[in-house]
Coordinates of C-alpha atoms in Angstrom, one line a residue:
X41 CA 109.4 10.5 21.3
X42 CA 107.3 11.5 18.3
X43 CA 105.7 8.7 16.3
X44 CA 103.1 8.7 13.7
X45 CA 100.5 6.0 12.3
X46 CA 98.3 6.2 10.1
X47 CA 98.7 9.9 10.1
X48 CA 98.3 10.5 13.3
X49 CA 101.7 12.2 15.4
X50 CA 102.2 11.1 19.0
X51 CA 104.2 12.9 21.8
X52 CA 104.8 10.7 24.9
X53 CA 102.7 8.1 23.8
X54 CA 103.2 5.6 21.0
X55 CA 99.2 5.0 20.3
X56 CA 98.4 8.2 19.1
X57 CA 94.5 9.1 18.9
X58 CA 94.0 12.0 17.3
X59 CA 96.4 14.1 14.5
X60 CA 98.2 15.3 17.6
X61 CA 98.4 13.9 20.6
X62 CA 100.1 14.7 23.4
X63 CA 100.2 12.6 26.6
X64 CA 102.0 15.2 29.4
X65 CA 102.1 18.6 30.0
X66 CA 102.2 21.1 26.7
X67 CA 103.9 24.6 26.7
X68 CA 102.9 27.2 23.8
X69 CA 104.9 30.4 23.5
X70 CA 102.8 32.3 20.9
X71 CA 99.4 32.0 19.3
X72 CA 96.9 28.4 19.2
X73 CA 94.0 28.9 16.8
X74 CA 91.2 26.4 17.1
X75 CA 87.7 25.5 15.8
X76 CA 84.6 27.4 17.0
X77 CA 83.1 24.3 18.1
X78 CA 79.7 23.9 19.7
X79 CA 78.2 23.3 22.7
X80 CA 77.3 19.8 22.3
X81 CA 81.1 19.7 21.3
X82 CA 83.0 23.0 22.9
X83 CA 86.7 23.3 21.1
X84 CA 88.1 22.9 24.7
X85 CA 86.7 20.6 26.9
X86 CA 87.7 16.9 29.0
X87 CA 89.2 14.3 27.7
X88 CA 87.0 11.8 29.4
X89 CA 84.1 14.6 29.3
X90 CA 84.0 15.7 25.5
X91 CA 80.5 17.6 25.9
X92 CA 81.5 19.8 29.4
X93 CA 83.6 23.0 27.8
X94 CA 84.2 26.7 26.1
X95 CA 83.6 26.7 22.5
X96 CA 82.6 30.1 20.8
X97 CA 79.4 31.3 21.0
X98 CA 79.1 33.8 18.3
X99 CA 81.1 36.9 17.4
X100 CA 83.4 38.3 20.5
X101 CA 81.2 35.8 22.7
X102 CA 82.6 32.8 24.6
X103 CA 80.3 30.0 25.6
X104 CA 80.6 27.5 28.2
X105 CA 78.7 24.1 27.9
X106 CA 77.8 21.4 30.6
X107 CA 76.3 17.7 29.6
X108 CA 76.3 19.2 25.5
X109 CA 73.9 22.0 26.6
X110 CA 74.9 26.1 27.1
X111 CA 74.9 26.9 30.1
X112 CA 76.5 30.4 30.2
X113 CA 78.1 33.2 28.1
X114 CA 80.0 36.3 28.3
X115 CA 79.5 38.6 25.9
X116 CA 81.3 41.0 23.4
X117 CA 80.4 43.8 26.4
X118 CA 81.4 41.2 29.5
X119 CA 78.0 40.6 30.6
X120 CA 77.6 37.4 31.8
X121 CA 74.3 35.3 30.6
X122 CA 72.7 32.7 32.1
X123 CA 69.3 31.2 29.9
X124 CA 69.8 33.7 27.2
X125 CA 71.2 35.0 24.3
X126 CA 71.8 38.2 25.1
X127 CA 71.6 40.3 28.3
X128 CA 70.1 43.4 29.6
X129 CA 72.3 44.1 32.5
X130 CA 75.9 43.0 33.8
X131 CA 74.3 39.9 35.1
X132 CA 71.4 38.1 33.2
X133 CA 70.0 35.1 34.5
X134 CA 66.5 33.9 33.3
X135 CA 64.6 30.5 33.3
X136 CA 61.0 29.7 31.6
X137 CA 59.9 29.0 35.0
X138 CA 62.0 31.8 36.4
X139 CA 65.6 32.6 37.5
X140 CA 67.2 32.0 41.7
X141 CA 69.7 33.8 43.0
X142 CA 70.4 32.3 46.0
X143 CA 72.4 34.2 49.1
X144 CA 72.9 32.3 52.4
X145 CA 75.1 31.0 54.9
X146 CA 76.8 27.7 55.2
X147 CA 76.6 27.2 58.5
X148 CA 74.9 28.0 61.2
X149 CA 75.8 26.7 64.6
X150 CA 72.6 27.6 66.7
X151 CA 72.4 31.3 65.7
X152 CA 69.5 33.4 66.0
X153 CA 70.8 37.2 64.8
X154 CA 73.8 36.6 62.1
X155 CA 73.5 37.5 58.5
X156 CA 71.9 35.5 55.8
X157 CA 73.4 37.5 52.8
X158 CA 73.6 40.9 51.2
X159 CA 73.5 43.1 48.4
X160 CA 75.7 46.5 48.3
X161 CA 75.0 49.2 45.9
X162 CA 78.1 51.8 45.6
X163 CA 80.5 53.1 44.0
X164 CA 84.7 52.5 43.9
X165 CA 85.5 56.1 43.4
X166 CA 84.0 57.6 46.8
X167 CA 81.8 54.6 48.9
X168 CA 81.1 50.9 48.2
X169 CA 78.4 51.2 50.9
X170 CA 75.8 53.4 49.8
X171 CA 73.1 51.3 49.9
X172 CA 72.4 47.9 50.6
X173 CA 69.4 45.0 51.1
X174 CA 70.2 42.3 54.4
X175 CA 68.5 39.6 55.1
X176 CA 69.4 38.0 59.0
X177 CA 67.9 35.6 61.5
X178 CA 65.5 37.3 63.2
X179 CA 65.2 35.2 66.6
X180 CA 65.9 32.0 66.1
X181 CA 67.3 29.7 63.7
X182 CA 64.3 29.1 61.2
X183 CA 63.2 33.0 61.1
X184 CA 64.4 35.7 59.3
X185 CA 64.3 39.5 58.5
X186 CA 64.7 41.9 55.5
X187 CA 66.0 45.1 55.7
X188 CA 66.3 47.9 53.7
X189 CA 70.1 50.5 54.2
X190 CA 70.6 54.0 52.3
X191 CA 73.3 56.6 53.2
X192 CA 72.8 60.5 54.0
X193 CA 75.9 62.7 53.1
X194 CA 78.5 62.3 55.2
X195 CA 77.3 60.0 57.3
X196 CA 77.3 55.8 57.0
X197 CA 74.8 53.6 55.5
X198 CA 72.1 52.9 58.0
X199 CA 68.5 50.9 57.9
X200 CA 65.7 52.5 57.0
X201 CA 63.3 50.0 56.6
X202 CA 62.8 46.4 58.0
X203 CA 60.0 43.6 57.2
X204 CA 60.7 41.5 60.2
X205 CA 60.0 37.3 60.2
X206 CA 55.9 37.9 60.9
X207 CA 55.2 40.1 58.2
X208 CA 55.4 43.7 59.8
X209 CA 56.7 46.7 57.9
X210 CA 58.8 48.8 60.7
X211 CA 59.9 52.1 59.6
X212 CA 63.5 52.8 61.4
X213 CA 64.8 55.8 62.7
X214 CA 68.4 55.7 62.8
X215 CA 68.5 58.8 65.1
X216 CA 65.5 57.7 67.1
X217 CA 63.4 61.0 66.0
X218 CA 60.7 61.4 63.6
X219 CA 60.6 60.0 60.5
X220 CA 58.3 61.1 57.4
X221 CA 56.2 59.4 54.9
X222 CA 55.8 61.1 51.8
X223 CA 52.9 60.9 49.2
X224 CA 54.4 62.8 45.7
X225 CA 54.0 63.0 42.3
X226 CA 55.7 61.4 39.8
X227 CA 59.0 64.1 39.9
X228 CA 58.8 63.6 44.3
X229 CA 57.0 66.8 44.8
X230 CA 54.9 66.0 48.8
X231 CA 50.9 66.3 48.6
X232 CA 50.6 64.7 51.7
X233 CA 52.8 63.4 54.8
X234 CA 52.9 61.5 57.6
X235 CA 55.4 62.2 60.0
X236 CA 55.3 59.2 63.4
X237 CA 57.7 58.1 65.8
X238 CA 59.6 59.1 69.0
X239 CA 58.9 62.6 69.5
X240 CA 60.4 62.9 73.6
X241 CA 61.6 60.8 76.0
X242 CA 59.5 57.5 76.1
X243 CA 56.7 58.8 74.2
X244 CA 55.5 59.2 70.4
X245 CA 52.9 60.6 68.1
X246 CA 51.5 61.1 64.6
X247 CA 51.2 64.0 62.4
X248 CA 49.4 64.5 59.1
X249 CA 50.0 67.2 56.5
X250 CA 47.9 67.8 53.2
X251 CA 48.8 70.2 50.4
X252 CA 46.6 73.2 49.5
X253 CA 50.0 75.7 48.2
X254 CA 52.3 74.4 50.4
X255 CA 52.4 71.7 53.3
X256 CA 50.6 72.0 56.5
X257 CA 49.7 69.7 59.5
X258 CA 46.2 68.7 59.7
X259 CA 45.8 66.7 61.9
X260 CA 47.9 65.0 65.0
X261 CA 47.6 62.2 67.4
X262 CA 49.6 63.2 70.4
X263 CA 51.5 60.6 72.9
X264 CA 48.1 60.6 75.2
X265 CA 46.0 59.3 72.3
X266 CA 44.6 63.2 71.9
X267 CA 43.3 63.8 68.3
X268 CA 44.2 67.7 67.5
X269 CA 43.2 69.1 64.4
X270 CA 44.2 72.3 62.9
X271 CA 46.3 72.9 65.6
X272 CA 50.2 71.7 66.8
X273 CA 49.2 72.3 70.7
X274 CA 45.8 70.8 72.9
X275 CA 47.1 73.0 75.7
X276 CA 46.0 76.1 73.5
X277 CA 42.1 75.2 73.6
X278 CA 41.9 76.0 70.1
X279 CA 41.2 73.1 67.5
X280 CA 39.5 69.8 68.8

């Protein structure tokens, strides 16, 4: 039934409200070209919530509105905003008293090791998995971890680095060996190194290199708390 009053043309309903309305379902084949709108009034939004919608934000940018205010855009490049105009990566989310992203579980159920969230770095072409940052329950249900995942070639992402729920920095060994830390310039060249860890069969030791042309070992603290300098071997007599 189509009526009209005072203008106003009515489909399903014989009180018609605006210049069309339409009480049921609506089915366009073709193109609907509407009003940019605002955010206090987005072009498309509830009929019993006028101020909670999309309207257009500015050229190629849509903008979604909640209680009349922005609260989010995408842009002409498909970054999506969050508190801002414009963005400066894929995802942009900034506050004056500074943006949360927040990654967690929904349940728990007394557990004391799973996973609290994560973020992958990767690629779709070769590896989704090339690096990542974890956060898990470290021991009980109100403690937790971070930990820090890259990948070597040809092998699978494995930690590298974890700050556990008391503060302390461990450095992992995913082969339980040595591992280096490296002092550099700015373009990674090594002045200096310290290589620690398991170094035999229940034991481990420090070594420290300095650069003078090249790399050396200076210095070493051996599995029997032996300080060696300028040489790799106590046995030998020589060095201290």
């Amino acid at each position: 039934t189509i009526k009209q009053d005072n203008g106003n043309v009515g489909i399903g309903t014989s009180s018609p409200t605006a210049e069309l309305h339409v009480s049921g379902d609506a089915k366009v084949s073709g193109f609907v070209k509407v009003g940019n709108g605002t955010a206090a009034a987005p072009t498309f939004a509830f009929l019993n919530d006028p101020d909670n919608g999309m309207f257009r934000a500015t050229t190629n940018t849509i903008g979604f509105s909640t209680a009349g205010s922005e609260a989010m855009r995408i842009d002409s490049s498909g970054n999506v905003i969050i508190g801002a105009a414009s963005a400066v990566g894929d995802l942009h989310v900034q506050r004056s008293d500074g943006a949360v992203l927040w990654l967690g579980r929904t349940t728990n159920s007394g557990q004391t090791t799973a996973s609290l969230g994560e973020v992958r770095f990767g690629d779709t072409a070769f590896d989704s998995n090339l690096a990542s940052i974890q956060s898990n329950l470290d021991g009980s249900t109100t403690s937790s971890n971070l930990s820090f995942h890259t990948q070597d070639t040809g092998a699978a992402a494995a930690e590298r680095m974890r700050i556990d729920s008391s503060g302390n920095l461990n450095i992992v060994s995913a082969s339980s060996s040595l591992i280096d830390i490296n002092f550099t310039d700015a373009s990674l060249n090594n002045y200096a190194r310290i290589v620690g860890g398991k170094s035999g069969s229940g034991v481990g030791e420090l070594r420290f290199s300095t650069y003078s042309g090249g790399l050396s070992e200076a210095m070493r603290i051996d599995s029997a708390g032996r300080v060696i300098i300028n040489n790799t071997d106590v046995s030998t007599g020589a060095g201290t």
